[in-house]
mmCIF file of C-alpha atoms in Angstrom:
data_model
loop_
_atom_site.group_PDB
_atom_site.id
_atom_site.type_symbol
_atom_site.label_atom_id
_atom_site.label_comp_id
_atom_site.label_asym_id
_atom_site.label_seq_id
_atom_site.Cartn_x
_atom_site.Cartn_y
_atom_site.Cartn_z
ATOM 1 C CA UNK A 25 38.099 11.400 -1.453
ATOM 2 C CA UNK A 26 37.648 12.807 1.789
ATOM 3 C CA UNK A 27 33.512 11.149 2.593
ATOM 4 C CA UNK A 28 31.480 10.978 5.694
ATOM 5 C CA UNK A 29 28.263 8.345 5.211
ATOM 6 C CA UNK A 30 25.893 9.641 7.894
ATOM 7 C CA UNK A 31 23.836 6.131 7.566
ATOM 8 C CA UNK A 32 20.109 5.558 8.852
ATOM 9 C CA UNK A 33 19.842 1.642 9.926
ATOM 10 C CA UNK A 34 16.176 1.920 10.342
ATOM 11 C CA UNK A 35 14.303 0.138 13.697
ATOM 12 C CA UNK A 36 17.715 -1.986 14.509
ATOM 13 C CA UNK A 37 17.088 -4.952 13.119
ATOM 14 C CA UNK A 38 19.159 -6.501 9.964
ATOM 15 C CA UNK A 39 15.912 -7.657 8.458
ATOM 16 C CA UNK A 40 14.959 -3.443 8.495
ATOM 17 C CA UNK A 41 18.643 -2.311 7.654
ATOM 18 C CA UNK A 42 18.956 -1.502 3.398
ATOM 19 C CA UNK A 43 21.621 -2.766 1.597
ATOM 20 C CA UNK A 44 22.825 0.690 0.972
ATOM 21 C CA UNK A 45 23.418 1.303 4.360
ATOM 22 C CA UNK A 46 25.295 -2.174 4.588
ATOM 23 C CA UNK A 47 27.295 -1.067 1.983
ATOM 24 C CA UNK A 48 28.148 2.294 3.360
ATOM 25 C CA UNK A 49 29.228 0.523 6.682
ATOM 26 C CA UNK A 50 31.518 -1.900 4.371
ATOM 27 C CA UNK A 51 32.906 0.843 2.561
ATOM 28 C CA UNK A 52 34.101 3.035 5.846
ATOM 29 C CA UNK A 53 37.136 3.275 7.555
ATOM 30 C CA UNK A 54 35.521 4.327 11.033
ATOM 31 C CA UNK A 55 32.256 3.583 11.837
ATOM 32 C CA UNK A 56 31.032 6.597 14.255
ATOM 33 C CA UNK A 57 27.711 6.917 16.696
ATOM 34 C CA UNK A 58 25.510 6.101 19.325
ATOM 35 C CA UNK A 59 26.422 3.949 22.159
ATOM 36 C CA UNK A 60 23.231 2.214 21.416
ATOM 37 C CA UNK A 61 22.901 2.285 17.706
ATOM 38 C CA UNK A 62 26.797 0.850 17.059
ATOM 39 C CA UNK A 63 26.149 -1.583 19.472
ATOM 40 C CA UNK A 64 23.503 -2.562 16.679
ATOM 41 C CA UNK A 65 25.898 -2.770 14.053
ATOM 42 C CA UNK A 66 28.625 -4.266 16.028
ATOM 43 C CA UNK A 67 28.928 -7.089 13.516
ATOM 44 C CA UNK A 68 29.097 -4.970 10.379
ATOM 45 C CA UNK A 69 32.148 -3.365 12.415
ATOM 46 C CA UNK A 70 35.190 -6.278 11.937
ATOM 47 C CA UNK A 71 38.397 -4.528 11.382
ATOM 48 C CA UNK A 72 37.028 -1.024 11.555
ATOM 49 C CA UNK A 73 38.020 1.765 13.757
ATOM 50 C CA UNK A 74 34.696 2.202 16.376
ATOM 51 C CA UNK A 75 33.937 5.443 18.369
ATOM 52 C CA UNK A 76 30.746 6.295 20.158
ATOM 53 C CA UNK A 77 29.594 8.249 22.719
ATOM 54 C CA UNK A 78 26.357 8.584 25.034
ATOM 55 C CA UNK A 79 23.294 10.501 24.922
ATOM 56 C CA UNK A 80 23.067 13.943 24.406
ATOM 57 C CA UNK A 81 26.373 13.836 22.350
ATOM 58 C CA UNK A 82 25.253 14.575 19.173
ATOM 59 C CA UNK A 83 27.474 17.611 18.131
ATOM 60 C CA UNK A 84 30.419 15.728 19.667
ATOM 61 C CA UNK A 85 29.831 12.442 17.270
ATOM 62 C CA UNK A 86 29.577 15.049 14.276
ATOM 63 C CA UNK A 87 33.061 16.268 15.053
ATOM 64 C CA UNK A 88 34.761 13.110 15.515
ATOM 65 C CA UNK A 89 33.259 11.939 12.376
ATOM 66 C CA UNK A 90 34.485 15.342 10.938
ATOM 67 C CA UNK A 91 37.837 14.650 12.259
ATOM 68 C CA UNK A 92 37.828 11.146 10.661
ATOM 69 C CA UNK A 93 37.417 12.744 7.910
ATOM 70 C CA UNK A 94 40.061 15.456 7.389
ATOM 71 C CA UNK A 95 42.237 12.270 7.924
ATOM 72 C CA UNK A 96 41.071 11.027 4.881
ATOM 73 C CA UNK A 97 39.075 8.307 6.451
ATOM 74 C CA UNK A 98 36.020 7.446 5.068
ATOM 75 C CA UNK A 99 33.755 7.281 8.291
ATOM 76 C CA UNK A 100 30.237 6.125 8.081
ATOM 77 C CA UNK A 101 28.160 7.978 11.016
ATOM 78 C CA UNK A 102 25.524 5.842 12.170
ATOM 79 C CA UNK A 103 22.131 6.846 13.609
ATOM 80 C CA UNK A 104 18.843 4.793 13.940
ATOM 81 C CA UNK A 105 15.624 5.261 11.621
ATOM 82 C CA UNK A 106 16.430 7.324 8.413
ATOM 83 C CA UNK A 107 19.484 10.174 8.353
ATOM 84 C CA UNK A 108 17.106 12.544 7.455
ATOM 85 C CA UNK A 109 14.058 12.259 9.785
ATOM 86 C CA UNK A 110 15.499 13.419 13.292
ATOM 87 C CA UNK A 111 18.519 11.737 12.233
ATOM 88 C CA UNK A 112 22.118 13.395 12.327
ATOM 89 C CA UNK A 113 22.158 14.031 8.387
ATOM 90 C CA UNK A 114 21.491 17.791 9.179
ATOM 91 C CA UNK A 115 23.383 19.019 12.361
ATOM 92 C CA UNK A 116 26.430 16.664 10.113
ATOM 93 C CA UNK A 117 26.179 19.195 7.089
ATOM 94 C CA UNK A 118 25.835 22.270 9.808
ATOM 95 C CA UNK A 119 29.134 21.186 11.438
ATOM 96 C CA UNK A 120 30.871 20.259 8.354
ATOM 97 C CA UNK A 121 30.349 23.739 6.777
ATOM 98 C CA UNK A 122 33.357 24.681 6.586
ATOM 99 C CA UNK A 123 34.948 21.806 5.120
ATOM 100 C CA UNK A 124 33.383 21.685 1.575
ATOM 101 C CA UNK A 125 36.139 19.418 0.794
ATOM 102 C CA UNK A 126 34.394 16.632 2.727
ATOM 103 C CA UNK A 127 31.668 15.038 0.792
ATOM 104 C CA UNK A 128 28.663 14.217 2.766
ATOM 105 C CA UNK A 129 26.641 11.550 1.883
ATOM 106 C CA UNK A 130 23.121 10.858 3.565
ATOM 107 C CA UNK A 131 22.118 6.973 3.277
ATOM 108 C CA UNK A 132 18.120 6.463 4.266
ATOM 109 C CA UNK A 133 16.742 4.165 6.225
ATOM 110 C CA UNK A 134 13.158 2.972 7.362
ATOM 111 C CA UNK A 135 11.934 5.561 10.131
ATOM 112 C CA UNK A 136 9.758 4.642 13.322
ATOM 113 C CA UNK A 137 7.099 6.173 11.624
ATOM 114 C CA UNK A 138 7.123 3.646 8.271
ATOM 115 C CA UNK A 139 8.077 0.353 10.511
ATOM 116 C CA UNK A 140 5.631 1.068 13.229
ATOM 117 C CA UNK A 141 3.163 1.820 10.709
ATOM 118 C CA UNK A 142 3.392 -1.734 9.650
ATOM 119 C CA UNK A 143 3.363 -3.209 12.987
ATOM 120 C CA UNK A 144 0.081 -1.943 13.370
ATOM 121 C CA UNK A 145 -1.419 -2.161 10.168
ATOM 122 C CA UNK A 146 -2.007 0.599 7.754
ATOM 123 C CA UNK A 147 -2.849 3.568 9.786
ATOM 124 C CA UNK A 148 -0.249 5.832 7.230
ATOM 125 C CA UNK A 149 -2.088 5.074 3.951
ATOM 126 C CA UNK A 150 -3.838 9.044 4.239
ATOM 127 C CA UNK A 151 -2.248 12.098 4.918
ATOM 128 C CA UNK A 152 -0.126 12.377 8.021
ATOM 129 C CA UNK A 153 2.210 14.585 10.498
ATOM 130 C CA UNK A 154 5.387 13.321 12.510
ATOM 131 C CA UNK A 155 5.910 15.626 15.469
ATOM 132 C CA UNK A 156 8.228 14.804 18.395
ATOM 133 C CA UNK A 157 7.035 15.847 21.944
ATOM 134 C CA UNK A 158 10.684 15.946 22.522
ATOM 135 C CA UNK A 159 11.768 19.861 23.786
ATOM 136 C CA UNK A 160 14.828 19.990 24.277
ATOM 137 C CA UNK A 161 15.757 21.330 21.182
ATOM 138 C CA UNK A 162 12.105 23.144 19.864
ATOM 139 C CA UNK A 163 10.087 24.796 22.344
ATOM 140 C CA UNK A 164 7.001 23.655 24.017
ATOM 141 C CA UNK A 165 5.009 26.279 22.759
ATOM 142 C CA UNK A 166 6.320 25.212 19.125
ATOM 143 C CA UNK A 167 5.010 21.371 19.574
ATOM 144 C CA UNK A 168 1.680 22.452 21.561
ATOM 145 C CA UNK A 169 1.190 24.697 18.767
ATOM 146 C CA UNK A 170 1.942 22.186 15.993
ATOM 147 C CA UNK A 171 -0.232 19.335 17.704
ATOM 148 C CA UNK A 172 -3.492 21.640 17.565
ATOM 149 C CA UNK A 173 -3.205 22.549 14.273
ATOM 150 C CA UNK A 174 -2.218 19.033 12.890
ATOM 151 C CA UNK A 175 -5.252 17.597 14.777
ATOM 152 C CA UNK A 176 -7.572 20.791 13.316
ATOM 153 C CA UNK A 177 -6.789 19.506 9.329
ATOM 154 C CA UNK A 178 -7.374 16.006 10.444
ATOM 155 C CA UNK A 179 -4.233 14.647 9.753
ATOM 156 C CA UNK A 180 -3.206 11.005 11.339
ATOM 157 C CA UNK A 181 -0.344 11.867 13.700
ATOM 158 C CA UNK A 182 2.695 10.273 14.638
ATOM 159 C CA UNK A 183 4.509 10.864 17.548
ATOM 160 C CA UNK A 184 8.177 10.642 18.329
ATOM 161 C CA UNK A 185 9.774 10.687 21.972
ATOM 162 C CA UNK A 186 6.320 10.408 23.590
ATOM 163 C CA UNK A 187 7.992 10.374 26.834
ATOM 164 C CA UNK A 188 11.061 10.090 29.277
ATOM 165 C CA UNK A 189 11.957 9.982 33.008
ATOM 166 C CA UNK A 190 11.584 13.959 32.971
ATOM 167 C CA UNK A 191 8.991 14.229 30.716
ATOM 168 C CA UNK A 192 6.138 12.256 32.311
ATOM 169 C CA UNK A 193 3.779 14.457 30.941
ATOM 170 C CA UNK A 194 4.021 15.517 27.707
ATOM 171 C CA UNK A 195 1.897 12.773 26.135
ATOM 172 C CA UNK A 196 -0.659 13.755 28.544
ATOM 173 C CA UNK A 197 -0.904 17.199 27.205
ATOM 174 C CA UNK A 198 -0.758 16.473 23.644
ATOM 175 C CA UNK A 199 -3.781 14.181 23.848
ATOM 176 C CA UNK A 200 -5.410 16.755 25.701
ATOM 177 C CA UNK A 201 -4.331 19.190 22.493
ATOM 178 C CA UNK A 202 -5.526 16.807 20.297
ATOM 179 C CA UNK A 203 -8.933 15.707 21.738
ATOM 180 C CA UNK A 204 -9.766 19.793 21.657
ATOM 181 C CA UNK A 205 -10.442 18.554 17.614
ATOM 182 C CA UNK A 206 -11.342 14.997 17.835
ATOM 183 C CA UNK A 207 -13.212 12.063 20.059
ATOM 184 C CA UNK A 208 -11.350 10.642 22.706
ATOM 185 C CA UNK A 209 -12.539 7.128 21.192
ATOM 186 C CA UNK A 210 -10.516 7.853 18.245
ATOM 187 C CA UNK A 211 -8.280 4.376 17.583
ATOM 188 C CA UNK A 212 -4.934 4.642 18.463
ATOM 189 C CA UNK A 213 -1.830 2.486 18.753
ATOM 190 C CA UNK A 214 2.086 2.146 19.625
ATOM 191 C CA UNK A 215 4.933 0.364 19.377
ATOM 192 C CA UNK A 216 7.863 -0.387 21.483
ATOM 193 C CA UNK A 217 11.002 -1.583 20.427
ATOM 194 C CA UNK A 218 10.321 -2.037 16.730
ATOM 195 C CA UNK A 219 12.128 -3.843 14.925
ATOM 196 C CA UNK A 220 14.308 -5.070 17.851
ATOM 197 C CA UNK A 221 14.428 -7.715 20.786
ATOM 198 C CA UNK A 222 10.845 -7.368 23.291
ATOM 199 C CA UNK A 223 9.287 -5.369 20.107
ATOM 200 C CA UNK A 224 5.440 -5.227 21.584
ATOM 201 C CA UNK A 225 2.454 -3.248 20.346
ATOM 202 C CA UNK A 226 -1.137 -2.506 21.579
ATOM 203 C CA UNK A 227 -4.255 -0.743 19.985
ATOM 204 C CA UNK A 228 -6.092 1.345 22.059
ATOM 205 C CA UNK A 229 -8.101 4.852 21.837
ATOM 206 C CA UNK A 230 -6.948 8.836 22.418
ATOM 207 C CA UNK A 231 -7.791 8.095 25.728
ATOM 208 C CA UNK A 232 -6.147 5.440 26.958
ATOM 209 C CA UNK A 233 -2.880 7.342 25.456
ATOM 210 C CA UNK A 234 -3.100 9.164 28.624
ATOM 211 C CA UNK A 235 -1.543 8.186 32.566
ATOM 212 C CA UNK A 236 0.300 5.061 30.202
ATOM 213 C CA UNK A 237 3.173 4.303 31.784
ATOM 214 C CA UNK A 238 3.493 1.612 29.378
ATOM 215 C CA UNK A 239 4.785 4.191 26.603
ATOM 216 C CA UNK A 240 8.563 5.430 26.724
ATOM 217 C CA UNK A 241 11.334 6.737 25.095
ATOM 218 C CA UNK A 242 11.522 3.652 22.490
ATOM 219 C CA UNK A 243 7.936 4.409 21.356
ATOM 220 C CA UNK A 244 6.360 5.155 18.193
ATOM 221 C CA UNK A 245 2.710 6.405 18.555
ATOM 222 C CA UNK A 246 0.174 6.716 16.030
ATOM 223 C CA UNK A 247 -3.257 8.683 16.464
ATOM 224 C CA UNK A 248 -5.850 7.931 13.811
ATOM 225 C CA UNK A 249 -7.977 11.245 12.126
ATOM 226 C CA UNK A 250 -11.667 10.712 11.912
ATOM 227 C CA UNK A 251 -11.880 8.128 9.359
ATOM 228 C CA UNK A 252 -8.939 5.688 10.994
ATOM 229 C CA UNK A 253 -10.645 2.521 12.440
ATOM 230 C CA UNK A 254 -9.660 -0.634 13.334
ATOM 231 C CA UNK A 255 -10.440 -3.716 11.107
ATOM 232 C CA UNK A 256 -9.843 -7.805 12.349
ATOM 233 C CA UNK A 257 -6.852 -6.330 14.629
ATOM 234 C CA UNK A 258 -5.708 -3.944 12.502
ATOM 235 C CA UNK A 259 -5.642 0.212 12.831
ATOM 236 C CA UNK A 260 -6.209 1.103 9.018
ATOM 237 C CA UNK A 261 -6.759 4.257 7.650
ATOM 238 C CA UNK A 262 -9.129 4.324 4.258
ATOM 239 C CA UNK A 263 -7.878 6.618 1.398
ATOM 240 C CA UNK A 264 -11.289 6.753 0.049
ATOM 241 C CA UNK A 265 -11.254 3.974 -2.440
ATOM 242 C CA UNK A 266 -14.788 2.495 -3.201
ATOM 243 C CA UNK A 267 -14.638 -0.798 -1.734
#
């Protein structure tokens, strides 16, 4: 059967990678991706047909892997985090639409958003909202909007692609959005690197999210809702349990 495993190897790490998505790799043909993230399963690669390509390249990976695939190959597409969470899972199935032949088979993995969580502490355990600052696909407007409202119904937040070399101030802004519903003393944290080689984290407050030029592309941060504080080291958000 003609099958394209778009796999999610979580943070990078083996110890963070599922079995399913070791068994996915095992089970392809070509393994297909990021520069970055192959690199990260090089060793899961012996004997396999490898392609990747840089940055920016996503539509490009989708049609080699597509390509693969009308072969007969059974490719396994790699992307970091889970498939399905800013992963490749979706713009796969867009590009493959006309190939219903092809089965498409999404493998999740552990997301920044999960695995950073637990770097930190527990700052997920309430009701949340993952939005990237990234706008290069949804427009500014979009996120701005998104970050106001998410930070009106008091929901933790997560934040994806914080910032880059040509978006130095996007995180900037969205605290700004942000603090127009809630201290600037409200705890705060991010990780770097999760899962991988130099993985570092820091707590800190709304604030001191802002001029940080300690926080780039390969961070994960997390701003607490009213209730989120930090207890012996750790940002923890209660669910309301009587303690």
């Amino acid at each position: 059967m003609k099958k394209i495993f778009v796999v999610g190897i979580g943070p990078g790490g083996a110890a963070y990678m599922t079995p399913a998505a070791g068994a996915a790799i095992a089970e392809s043909d070509v393994v297909v991706g990021y520069t970055l993230y192959v690199e990260l399963v090089r060793e899961l690669c012996a004997g396999k047909l490898v392609e990747s390509t840089p940055m920016k390249k996503e539509t490009d990976r989708c049609r080699i892997a597509l390509e693969h695939a009308r072969r007969g190959r059974t490719v396994a597409f790699v992307c970091s985090g889970d498939a399905g969470v800013y992963g490749m899972a979706g713009v796969m199935c867009e590009v493959a639409e006309n190939d219903p032949d092809i089965e498409i088979v999404t493998v999740p993995g552990i997301t920044a958003a999960c695995s950073g969580a637990a770097v930190l502490g527990a700052p997920l355990i309430h009701d949340f909202a993952v939005i990237s600052l990234s706008d290069l696909l949804t427009p500014w407007e979009t996120i701005q909007k998104r970050l106001l409202l998410a930070a009106e119904a008091d929901f933790v937040i997560c934040l994806y692609n914080p910032k880059s070399m040509k978006r130095r101030d996007h995180l900037d802004r969205a605290v700004d959005y942000i603090a127009e519903s809630r201290s600037r003393d409200t705890p705060c944290g991010y990780v770097k690197n999760i899962g991988r080689e130099g993985e570092y984290s820091r707590l800190c407050t709304l604030e001191e999210l802002k001029n940080n030029d300690d926080i780039d592309m390969f961070t994960t941060v997390f701003v607490g809702n009213s209730s989120t504080r930090v207890i012996n080291g750790r940002l923890v958000t209660p669910r309301g349990y009587q303690i």
